[in-house]
Each structure stands twice: as C-alpha cells, then as structure tokens.
Coordinates of C-alpha atoms and ligand atoms in Angstrom, one line a residue:
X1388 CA -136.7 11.6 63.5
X1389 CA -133.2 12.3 63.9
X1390 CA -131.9 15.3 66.5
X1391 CA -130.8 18.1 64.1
X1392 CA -127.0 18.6 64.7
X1393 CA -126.1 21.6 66.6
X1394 CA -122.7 23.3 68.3
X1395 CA -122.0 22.3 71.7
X1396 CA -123.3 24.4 74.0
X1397 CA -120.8 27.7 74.5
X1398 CA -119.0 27.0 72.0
X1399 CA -120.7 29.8 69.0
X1400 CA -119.9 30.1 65.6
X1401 CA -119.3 33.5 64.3
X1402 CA -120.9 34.6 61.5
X1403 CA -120.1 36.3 58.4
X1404 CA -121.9 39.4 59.4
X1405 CA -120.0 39.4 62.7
X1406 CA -116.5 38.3 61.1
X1407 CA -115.8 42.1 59.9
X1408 CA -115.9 43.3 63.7
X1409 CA -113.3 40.6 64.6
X1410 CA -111.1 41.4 61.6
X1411 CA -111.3 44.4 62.5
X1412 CA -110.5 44.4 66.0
X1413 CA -107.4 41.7 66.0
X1414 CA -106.1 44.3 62.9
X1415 CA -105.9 46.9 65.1
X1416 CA -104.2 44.7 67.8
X1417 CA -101.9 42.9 65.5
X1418 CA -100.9 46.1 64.0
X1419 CA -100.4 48.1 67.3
X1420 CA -98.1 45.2 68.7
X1421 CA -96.0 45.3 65.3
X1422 CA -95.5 48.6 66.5
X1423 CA -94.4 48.4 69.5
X1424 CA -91.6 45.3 68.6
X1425 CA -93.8 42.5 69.8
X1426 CA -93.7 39.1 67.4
X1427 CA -96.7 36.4 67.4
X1428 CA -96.3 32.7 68.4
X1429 CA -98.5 29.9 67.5
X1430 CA -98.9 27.5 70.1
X1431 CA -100.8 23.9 69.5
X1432 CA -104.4 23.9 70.7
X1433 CA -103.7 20.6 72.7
X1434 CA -101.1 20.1 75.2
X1435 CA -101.0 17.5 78.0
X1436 CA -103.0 17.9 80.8
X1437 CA -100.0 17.8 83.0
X1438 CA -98.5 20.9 81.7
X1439 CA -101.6 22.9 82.5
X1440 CA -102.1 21.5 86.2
X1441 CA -98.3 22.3 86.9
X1442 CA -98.5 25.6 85.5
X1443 CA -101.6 26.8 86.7
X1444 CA -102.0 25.5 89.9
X1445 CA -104.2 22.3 91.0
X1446 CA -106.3 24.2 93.4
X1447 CA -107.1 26.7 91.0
X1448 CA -111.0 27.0 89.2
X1449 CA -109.6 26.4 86.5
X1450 CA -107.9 22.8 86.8
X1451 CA -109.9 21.9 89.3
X1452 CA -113.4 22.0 87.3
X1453 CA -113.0 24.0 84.1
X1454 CA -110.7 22.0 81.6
X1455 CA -111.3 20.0 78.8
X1456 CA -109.5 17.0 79.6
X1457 CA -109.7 13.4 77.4
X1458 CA -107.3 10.3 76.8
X1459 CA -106.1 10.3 73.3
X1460 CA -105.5 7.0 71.5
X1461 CA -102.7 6.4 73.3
X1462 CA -103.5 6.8 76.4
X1463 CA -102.3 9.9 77.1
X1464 CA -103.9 12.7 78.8
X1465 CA -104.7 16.0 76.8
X1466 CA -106.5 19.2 77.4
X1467 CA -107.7 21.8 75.5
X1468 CA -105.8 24.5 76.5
X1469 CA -107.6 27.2 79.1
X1470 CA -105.3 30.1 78.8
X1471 CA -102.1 30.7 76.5
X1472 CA -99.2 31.2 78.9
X1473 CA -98.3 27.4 79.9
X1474 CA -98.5 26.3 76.5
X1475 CA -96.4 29.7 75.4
X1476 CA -93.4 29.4 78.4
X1477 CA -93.3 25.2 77.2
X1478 CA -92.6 26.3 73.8
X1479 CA -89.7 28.8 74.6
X1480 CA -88.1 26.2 76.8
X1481 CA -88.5 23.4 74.1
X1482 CA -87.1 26.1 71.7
X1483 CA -84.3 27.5 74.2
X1484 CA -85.3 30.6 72.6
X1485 CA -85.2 32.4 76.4
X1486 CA -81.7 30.9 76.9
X1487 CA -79.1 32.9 78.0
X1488 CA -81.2 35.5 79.0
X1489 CA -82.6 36.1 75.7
X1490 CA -85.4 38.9 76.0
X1491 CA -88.8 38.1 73.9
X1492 CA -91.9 39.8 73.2
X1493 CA -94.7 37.6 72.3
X1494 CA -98.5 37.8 71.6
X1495 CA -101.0 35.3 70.2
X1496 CA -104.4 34.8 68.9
X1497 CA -106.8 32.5 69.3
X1498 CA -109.2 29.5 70.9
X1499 CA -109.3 28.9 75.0
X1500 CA -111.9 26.3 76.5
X1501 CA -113.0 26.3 79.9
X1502 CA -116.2 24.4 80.8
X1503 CA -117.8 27.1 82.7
X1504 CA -121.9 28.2 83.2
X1505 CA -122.4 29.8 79.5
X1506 CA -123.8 33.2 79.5
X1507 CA -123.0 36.6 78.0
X1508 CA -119.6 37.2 78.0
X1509 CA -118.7 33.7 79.3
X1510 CA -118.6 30.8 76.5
X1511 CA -116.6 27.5 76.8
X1512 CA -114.7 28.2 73.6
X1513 CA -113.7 31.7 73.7
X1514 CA -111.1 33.5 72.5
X1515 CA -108.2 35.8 73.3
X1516 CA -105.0 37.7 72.6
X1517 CA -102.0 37.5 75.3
X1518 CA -98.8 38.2 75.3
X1519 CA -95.8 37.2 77.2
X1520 CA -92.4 39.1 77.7
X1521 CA -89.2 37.0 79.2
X1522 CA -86.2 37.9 80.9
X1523 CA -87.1 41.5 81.6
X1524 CA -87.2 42.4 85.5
X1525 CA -88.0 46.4 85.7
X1526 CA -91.3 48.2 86.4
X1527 CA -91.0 49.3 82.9
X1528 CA -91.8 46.5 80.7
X1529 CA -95.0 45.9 82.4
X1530 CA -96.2 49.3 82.2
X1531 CA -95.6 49.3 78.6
X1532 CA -97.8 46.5 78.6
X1533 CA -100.5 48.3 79.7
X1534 CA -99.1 51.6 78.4
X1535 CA -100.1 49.6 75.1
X1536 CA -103.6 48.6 76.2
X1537 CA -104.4 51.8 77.2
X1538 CA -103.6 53.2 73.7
X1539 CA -105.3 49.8 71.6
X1540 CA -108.7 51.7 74.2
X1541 CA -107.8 54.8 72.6
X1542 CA -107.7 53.6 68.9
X1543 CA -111.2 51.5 69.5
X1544 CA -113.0 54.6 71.5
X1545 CA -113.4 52.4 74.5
X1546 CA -110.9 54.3 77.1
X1547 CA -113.8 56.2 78.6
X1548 CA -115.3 52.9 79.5
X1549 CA -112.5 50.9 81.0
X1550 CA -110.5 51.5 84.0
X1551 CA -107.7 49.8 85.4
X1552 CA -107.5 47.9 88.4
X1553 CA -103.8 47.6 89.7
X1554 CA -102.5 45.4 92.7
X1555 CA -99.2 44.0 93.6
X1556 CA -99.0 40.7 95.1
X1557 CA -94.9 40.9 96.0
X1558 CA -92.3 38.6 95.5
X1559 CA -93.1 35.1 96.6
X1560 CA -91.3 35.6 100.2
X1561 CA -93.6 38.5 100.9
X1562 CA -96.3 36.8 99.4
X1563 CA -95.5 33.8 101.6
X1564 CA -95.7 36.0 104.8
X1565 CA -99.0 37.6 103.6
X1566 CA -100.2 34.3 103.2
X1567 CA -99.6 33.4 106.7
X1568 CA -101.2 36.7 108.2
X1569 CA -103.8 36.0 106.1
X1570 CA -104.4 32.6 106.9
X1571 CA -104.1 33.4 110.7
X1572 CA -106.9 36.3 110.5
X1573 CA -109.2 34.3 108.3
X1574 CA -109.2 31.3 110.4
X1575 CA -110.2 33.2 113.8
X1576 CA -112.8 34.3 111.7
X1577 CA -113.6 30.9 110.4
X1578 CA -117.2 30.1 111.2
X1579 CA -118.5 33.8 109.5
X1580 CA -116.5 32.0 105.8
X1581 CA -119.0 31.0 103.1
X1582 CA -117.9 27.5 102.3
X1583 CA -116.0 28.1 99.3
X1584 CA -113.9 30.3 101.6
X1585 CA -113.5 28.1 104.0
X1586 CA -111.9 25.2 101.7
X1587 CA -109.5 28.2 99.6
X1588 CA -108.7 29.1 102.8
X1589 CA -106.9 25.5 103.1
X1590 CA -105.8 25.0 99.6
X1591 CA -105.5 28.8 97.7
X1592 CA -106.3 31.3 100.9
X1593 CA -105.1 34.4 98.8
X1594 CA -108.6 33.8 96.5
X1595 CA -110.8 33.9 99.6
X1596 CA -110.3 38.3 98.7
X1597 CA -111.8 37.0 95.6
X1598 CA -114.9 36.3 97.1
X1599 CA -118.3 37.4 96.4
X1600 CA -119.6 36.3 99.0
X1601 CA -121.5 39.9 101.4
X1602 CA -120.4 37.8 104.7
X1603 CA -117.3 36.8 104.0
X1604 CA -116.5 40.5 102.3
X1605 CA -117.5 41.8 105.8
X1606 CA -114.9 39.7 107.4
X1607 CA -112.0 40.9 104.8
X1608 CA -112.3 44.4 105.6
X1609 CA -110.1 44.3 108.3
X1610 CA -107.6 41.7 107.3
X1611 CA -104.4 42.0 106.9
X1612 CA -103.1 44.1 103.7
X1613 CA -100.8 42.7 101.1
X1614 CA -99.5 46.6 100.8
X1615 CA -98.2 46.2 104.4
X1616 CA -96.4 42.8 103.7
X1617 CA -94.4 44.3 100.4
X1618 CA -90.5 43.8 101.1
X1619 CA -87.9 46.8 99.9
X1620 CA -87.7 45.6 96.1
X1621 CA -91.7 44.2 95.7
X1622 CA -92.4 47.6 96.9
X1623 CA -90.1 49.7 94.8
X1624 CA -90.9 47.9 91.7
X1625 CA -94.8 49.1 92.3
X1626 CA -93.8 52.6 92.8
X1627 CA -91.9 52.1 89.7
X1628 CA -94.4 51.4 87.7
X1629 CA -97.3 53.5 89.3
X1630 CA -94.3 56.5 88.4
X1631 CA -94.4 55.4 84.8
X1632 CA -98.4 55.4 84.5
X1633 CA -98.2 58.7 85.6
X1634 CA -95.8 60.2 83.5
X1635 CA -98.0 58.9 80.6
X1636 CA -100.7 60.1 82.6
X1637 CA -102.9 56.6 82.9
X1638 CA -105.0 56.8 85.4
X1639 CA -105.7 53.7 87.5
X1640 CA -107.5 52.7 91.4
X1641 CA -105.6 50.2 93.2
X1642 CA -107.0 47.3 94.6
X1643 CA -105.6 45.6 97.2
X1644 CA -108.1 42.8 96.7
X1645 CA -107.0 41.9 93.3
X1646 CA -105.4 38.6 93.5
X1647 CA -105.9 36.9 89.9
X1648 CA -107.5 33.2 89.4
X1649 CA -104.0 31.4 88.6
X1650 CA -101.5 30.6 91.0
X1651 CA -98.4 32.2 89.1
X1652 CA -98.7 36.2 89.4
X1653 CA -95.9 37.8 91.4
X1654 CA -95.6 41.4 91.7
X1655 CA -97.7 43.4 89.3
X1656 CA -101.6 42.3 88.6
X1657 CA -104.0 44.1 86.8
X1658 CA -107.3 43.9 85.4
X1659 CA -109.1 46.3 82.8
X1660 CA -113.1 46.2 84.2
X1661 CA -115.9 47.3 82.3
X1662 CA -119.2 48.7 83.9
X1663 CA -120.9 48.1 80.2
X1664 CA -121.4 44.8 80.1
X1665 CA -122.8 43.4 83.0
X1666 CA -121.1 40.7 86.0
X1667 CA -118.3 40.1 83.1
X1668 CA -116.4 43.0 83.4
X1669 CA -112.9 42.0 82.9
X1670 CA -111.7 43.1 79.5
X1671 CA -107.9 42.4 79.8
X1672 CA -106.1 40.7 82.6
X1673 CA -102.3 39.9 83.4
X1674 CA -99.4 40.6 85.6
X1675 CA -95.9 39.4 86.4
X1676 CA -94.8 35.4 86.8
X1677 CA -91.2 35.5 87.6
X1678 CA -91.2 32.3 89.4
X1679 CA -92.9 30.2 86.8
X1680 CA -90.6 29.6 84.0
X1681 CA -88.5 27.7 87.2
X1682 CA -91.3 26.0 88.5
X1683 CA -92.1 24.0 85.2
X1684 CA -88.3 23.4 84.7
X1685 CA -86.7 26.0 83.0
X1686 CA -84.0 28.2 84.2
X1687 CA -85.3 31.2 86.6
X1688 CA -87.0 33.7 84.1
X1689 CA -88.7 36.9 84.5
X1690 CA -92.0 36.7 82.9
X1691 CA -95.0 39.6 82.2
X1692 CA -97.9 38.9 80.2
X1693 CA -101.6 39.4 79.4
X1694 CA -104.6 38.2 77.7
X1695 CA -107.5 39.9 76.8
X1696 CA -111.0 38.5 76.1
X1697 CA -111.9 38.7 72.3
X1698 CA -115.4 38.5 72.7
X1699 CA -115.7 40.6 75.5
X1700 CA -113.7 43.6 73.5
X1701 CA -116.0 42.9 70.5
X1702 CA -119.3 43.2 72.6
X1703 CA -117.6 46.3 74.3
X1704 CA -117.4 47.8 70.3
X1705 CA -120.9 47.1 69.7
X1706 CA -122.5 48.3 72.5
X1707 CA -120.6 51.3 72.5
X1708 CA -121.8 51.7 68.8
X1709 CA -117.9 52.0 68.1
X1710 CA -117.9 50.3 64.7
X1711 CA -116.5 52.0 62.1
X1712 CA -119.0 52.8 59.5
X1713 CA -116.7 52.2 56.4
X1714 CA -116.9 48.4 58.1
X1715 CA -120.9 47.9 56.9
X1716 CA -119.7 48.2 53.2
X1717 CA -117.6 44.9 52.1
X1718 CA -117.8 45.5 48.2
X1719 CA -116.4 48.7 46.0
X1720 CA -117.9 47.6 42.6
X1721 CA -120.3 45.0 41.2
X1722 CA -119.8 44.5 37.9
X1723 CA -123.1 42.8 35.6
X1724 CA -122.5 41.3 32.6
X1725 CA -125.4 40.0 30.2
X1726 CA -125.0 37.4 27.3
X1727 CA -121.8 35.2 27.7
X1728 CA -119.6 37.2 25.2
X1729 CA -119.9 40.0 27.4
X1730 CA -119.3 37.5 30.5
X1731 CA -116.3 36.5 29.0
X1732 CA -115.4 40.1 28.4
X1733 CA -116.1 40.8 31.9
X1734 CA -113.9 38.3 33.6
X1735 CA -110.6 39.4 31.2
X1736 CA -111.8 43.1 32.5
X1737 CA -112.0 42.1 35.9
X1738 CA -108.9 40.5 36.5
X1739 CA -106.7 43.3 34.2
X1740 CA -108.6 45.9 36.8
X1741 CA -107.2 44.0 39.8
X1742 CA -103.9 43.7 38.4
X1743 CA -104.0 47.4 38.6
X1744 CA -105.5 48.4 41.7
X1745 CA -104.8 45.0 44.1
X1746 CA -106.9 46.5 47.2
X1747 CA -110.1 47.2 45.0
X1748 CA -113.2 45.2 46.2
X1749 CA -114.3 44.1 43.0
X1750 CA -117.6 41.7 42.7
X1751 CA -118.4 39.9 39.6
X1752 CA -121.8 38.8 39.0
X1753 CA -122.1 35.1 39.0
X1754 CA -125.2 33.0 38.5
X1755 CA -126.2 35.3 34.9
X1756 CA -129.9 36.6 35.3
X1757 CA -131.7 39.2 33.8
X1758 CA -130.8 43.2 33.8
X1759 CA -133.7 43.6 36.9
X1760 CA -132.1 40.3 39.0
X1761 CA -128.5 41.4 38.2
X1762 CA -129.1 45.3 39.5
X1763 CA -131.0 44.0 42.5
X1764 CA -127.7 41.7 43.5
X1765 CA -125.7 45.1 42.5
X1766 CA -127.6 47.2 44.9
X1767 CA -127.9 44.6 48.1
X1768 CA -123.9 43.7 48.0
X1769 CA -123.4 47.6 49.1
X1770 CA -121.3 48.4 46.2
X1771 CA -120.7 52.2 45.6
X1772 CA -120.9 51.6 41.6
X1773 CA -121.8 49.2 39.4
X1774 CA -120.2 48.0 36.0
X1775 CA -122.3 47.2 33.1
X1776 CA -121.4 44.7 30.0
X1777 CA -124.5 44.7 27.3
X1778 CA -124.4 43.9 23.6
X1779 CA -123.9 47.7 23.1
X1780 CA -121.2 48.3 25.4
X1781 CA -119.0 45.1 23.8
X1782 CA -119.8 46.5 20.4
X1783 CA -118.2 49.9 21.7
X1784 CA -115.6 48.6 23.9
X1785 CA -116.5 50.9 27.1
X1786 CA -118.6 49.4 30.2
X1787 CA -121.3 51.1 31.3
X1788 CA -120.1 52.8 35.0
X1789 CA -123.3 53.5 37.3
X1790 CA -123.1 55.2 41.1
X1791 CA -125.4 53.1 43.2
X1792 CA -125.4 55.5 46.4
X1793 CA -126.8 58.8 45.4
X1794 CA -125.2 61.5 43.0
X1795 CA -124.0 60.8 39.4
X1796 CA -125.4 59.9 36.0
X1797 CA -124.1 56.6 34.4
X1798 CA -121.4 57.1 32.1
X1799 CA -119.4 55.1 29.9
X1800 CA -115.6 54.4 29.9
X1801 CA -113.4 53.0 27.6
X1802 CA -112.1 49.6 29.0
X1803 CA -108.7 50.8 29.0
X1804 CA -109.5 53.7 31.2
X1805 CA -111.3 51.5 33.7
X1806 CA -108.9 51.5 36.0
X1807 CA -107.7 55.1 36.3
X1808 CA -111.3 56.1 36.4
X1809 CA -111.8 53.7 39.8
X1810 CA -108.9 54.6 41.1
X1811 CA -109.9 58.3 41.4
X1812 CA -113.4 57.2 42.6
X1813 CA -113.0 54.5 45.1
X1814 CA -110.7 55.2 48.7
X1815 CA -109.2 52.2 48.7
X1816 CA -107.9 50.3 52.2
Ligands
LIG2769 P1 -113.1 35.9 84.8 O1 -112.8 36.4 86.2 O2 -114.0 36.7 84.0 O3 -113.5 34.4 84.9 P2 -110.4 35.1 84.4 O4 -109.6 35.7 85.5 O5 -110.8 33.6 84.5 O6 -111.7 35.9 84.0 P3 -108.2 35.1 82.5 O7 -107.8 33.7 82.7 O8 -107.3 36.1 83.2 O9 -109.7 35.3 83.0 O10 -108.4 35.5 81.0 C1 -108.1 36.8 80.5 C2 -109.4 37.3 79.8 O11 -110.0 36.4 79.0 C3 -110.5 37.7 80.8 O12 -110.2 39.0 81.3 C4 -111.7 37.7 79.9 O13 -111.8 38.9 79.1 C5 -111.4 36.6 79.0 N1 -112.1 35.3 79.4 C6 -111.8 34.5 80.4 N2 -112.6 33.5 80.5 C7 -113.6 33.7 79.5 C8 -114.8 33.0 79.1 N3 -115.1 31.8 79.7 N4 -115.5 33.5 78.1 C9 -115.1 34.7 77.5 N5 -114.0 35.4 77.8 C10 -113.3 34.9 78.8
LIG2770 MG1 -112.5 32.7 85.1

C-alpha cells in the first residue's frame, strides 16, 4: 500500500476556516502601514545561500543549523530565505533605490523557513511581516516603528497582553569594547558555562546573555553591563527614543539582556513578549542595523526594521477570543433558484445586483436540488437572507426575499427594486 502523501512536517497548510483570521489580520497591518507612508516590497523566496551567511552572521542559530539550503541545477547554492532583511537590503542595492541617501519605508509579507524543533508557535515554514527603513539615523524613526506596533496592538485588542522589551546594544565601537569585558568576565568564569556558552563565548559571546541555561544565568548577574559601555551618541540616541515613548506614553522594561539572534543589530533592539502563549513569547522583534548595508557591499546606510511573527499574532487573536464577530459570517445573501428558466433568471439577476452594490456577498445556488436541499445550503452558508426564484415568482417578476436570522416575514420585490432593497438591509464592507 502506498504512504498517503502528507506536508512536511512544520510546514501547515491553512485552511479556509482559518484564512478569514489571516485576512483579517495582514488587512489591518497593510492598511495601518499605508497610513503611516510605508510601501510593500516583494522579495524572491530563494536567494543564494551566500547572501544569507554574509548578512546574518555564520555563527548565528540560524546559518549555522536552521536553513534550508540545496544545489540547484546548476550548481549553485540556494536557500530558502529565514528572515526578510538580507533578501530586502540586496534588492535596494541591486535597485540603487537607497542611493544618494534616498530615505525608504518598506514592509513585506510573507513565507520564512528555518528547520527548527516544530511545536506551537514554532513551524519551519512560518510567516511574517517586517519592515525596513534606510538612510534615517535619529531616535525617531525607530520609535515610530514601534510607536506603530503599539497602535496595530491597540486596533487588534492585544496591547494589554504584550509588553515591550527595549535594549540598546551601541554602536559597533562600544559594542566592540563590551564585547571584550564581556569576554574577559565570562571566561574567568569559564568552567560554571553550560557548553553552548562556552563555544558562543568563542564565536558570538554577546548571545551567551541569551542563555537559558539557570547556571550560566547565575554567572551573568554580575557581568559587565552593555548600559555602562554606551559611548556619548549610542547613549543619547537611547534617551532619544526612550523620550519619544514617553511622550506617546508607551510603556516599556529595559532589558539589558536583550541581544537579538542575528549578528547585525546596532543601537536600538526590541522585542514585543507575550505571557499568553507559552516558551514562544516573541510577537514582534527588530532593531537598528546601521553597519549592514556596508558590510554586504553597499554604501554605509542607516537601517531600522522589524518583523513580526504571523502565526504567533493570529494565535495571540484567538486565544484572546479577539476575533471580530462580523468575521464568522462570509456570505450576505444566498439566492435559490428552482427549474432552469428561473436559473437563468437568477444568474442575469445576480450579476445586475452586483453591478450595483460591488461589495455585496452574493451566493448563488449551484448544483439545483430541491426547495428542502436548497434552503438547507441557504441556512448553513450564514447568509442573513435568502433569494427565492419559483415558477410563481418568474411569472410575476419579483423574487421571493426571506430573513434567515430571526425577525421578518418573506416578502416579495420587484427585480428592479432588488438592489435598493439590499442595499438598505445589508452593512456592506
Ligand atoms: P525566537 O527567539 O522565537 O526563535 P527569533 O529571534 O529567531 O525568534 P526573528 O528572527 O527576530 O525571531 O523573527 C521575528 C519574529 O518572527 C519572531 O519574533 C517570531 O514572532 C517569528 N518567528 C521566528 N521564528 C519563527 C518560527 N520558527 N515559527 C513561527 N514564528 C517565528
Ligand atoms: Mg529563532
């Protein structure tokens, strides 16, 4: 017997009964960055591998055991991407569209695979929506970033369940002589290092504060702080921006311990951590790059950006119970028609009722079937109302119009009239 075929392993299909959720949720984010002057980019799924391992870092998780990674018929090697900014700051240097200082707001949607352990809130195709902002320096443009996070919480009636997490890791000098304080402290400490601390603390040591690890925490409480390391304009820039959260009145807890899996933050990281749904608590995560754009060839480039986790957000909704109701109904009006004179009827009437009211979520009946079979497909698609075509309402021209959900009697209305008549009983999105 042959294996039935079935998805790879954390990689899920989402199905139509989830699909309204998603819609729902990158709506609201593609229509909040709209707002605020952002404009989307679509970046290829595939990109070589050697743009990833120079942009991310080669001793990070990530290209050292997480990507996707094949020869292609030529020999090359690709990877699906694992996050969006390498394969976003290639394209604006292909395109020269950061040239000159050129500023530009960009977001984008869609697939990231990483071949972690599956479980909830972790897949290996997952998705997510990031956005990247070039050639502006100041405090400012990063907290709008999260000033418009905060308010994409507010719209989904999440905000009382996130809180942000906010750490500066300097520019790369004071980063360098954190590094080395670091380093020095840790390694005195060496033996009391779970092993994956003691081999970042040779090839990435800032992630040993990542650890999870009870001994090793033990040991970082009284290491050396990145605060104390900040030069002059690392440190201004933070106050900067802690100034701005405050005037909008965002609240936050800093913590010093936030460092970021990828090599390329500078200055301001931050994380948006849930308590709701379990170890996978990061929501939204991002911070300032200004050294990358140089380091994979381009000319030096402020950079800010973040992605947040699709599937985490949408699990956030539902267990939150913050769906919107009006999201469980998917069709206004079914409309039955019986004999195929009156199905022909129907269809003309259809379509002249959607010329007229474009946003009206109009069913037709398809497959025939009796009065009883065609009722009982009327009443399980959720419609509000139901149309009715029979021998007697073609002889009179009207179609029978029938509420579905409670009050009403059935009444008839002139074809002509149909679509005033729905218009004034059907909100329309
Ligand atoms: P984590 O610490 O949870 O592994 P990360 O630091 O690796 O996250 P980023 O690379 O910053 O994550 O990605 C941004 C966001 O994308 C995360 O905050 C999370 O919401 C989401 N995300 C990352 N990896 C996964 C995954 N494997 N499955 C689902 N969502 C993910
Ligand atoms: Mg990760």
């Amino acid at each position: 017997m042959s294996k039935s075929l079935q998805a790879i392993r954390g990689m899920n299909d989402i199905l139509p009964e989830q699909t309204p959720v998603w819609r729902y949720f990158e709506g609201t984010v593609s229509r909040l960055l709209d707002n605020y002057g952002y404009k989307q980019i679509r970046m290829p799924i595939v990109e070589f591998t050697e743009l990833f391992k120079r942009s991310i870092g080669e001793v990070t998780d990530i290209v050292e055991k997480e990507m996707y990674t094949f020869d292609d018929r030529n020999g090359d090697s690709l990877t699906l991407r694992p996050e969006g900014t390498a394969a976003c700051v290639r394209a604006v240097l292909e395109h020269g569209i950061t040239g000159g200082g050129q500023v530009q707001k960009l977001w984008y949607i869609g697939p990231m695979f990483r071949h972690e352990r599956p479980q909830k809130g972790r897949y290996r195709q997952f998705h997510q929506i990031g956005l990247e902002v070039f050639n502006l320096d100041g405090p400012d443009i990063d907290a709008e970033l999260i000033i418009m996070t905060w308010r994409l919480w507010g719209e989904l009636g999440i905000r009382d369940a996130v809180k942000l997490e906010l750490n500066s890791l300097g520019t790369s000098e004071s980063r360098g002589r954190y590094r080395e304080a670091l380093v020095e402290y840790l390694s005195a400490h060496h033996d009391k290092l779970d092993e994956d601390s003691q081999r970042r603390l040779k090839t990435n040591p800032l992630r040993v504060l990542d650890t999870k690890n009870a001994d090793t925490q033990a040991v970082l409480v009284n290491a050396p702080k990145m605060a104390d390391y900040l030069d002059d304009e690392s440190r201004a820039h933070f106050e900067g921006l802690k100034a701005r959260l405050d005037a909008v009145g965002i609240p936050y807890v800093l913590n010093p311990k936030l460092v970021r899996g990828l090599d390329y933050y500078s200055k301001t990281v931050f994380e948006w951590v849930t308590d709701k749904l379990g170890a996978q608590g990061t929501v939204c995560a991002g911070g300032r790059y200004d050294g990358l754009v140089e380091q994979m060839g381009g000319k030096p480039t402020p950079g800010v950006g973040f992605a947040m986790g699709i599937e985490r957000l949408v699990l956030m909704l539902e267990t939150l119970e913050q769906i919107p109701q009006e999201l469980s109904r998917q069709v206004d009006v079914y409309l039955c028609a019986f004999g195929e004179a009156a199905e022909l009827a129907g269809l003309a009437l259809a379509e002249r009722v959607r010329d007229q009211l474009p946003n009206l979520r109009l069913q037709v009946n398809a497959g025939a079937g009796s009065f009883k079979s065609q009722f009982k497909k009327a009443d399980k698609s959720g419609a509000l109302y139901a149309l009715i075509l029979g021998d007697d309402e073609m002889a009179r021209q009207v179609v029978g119009f029938k509420p579905l959900r409670g009050q009403g009697e059935q009444q008839n209305i002139a074809w002509d009239a149909l679509a005033a008549h729905l218009a004034t009983c059907v909100v329309q999105g």
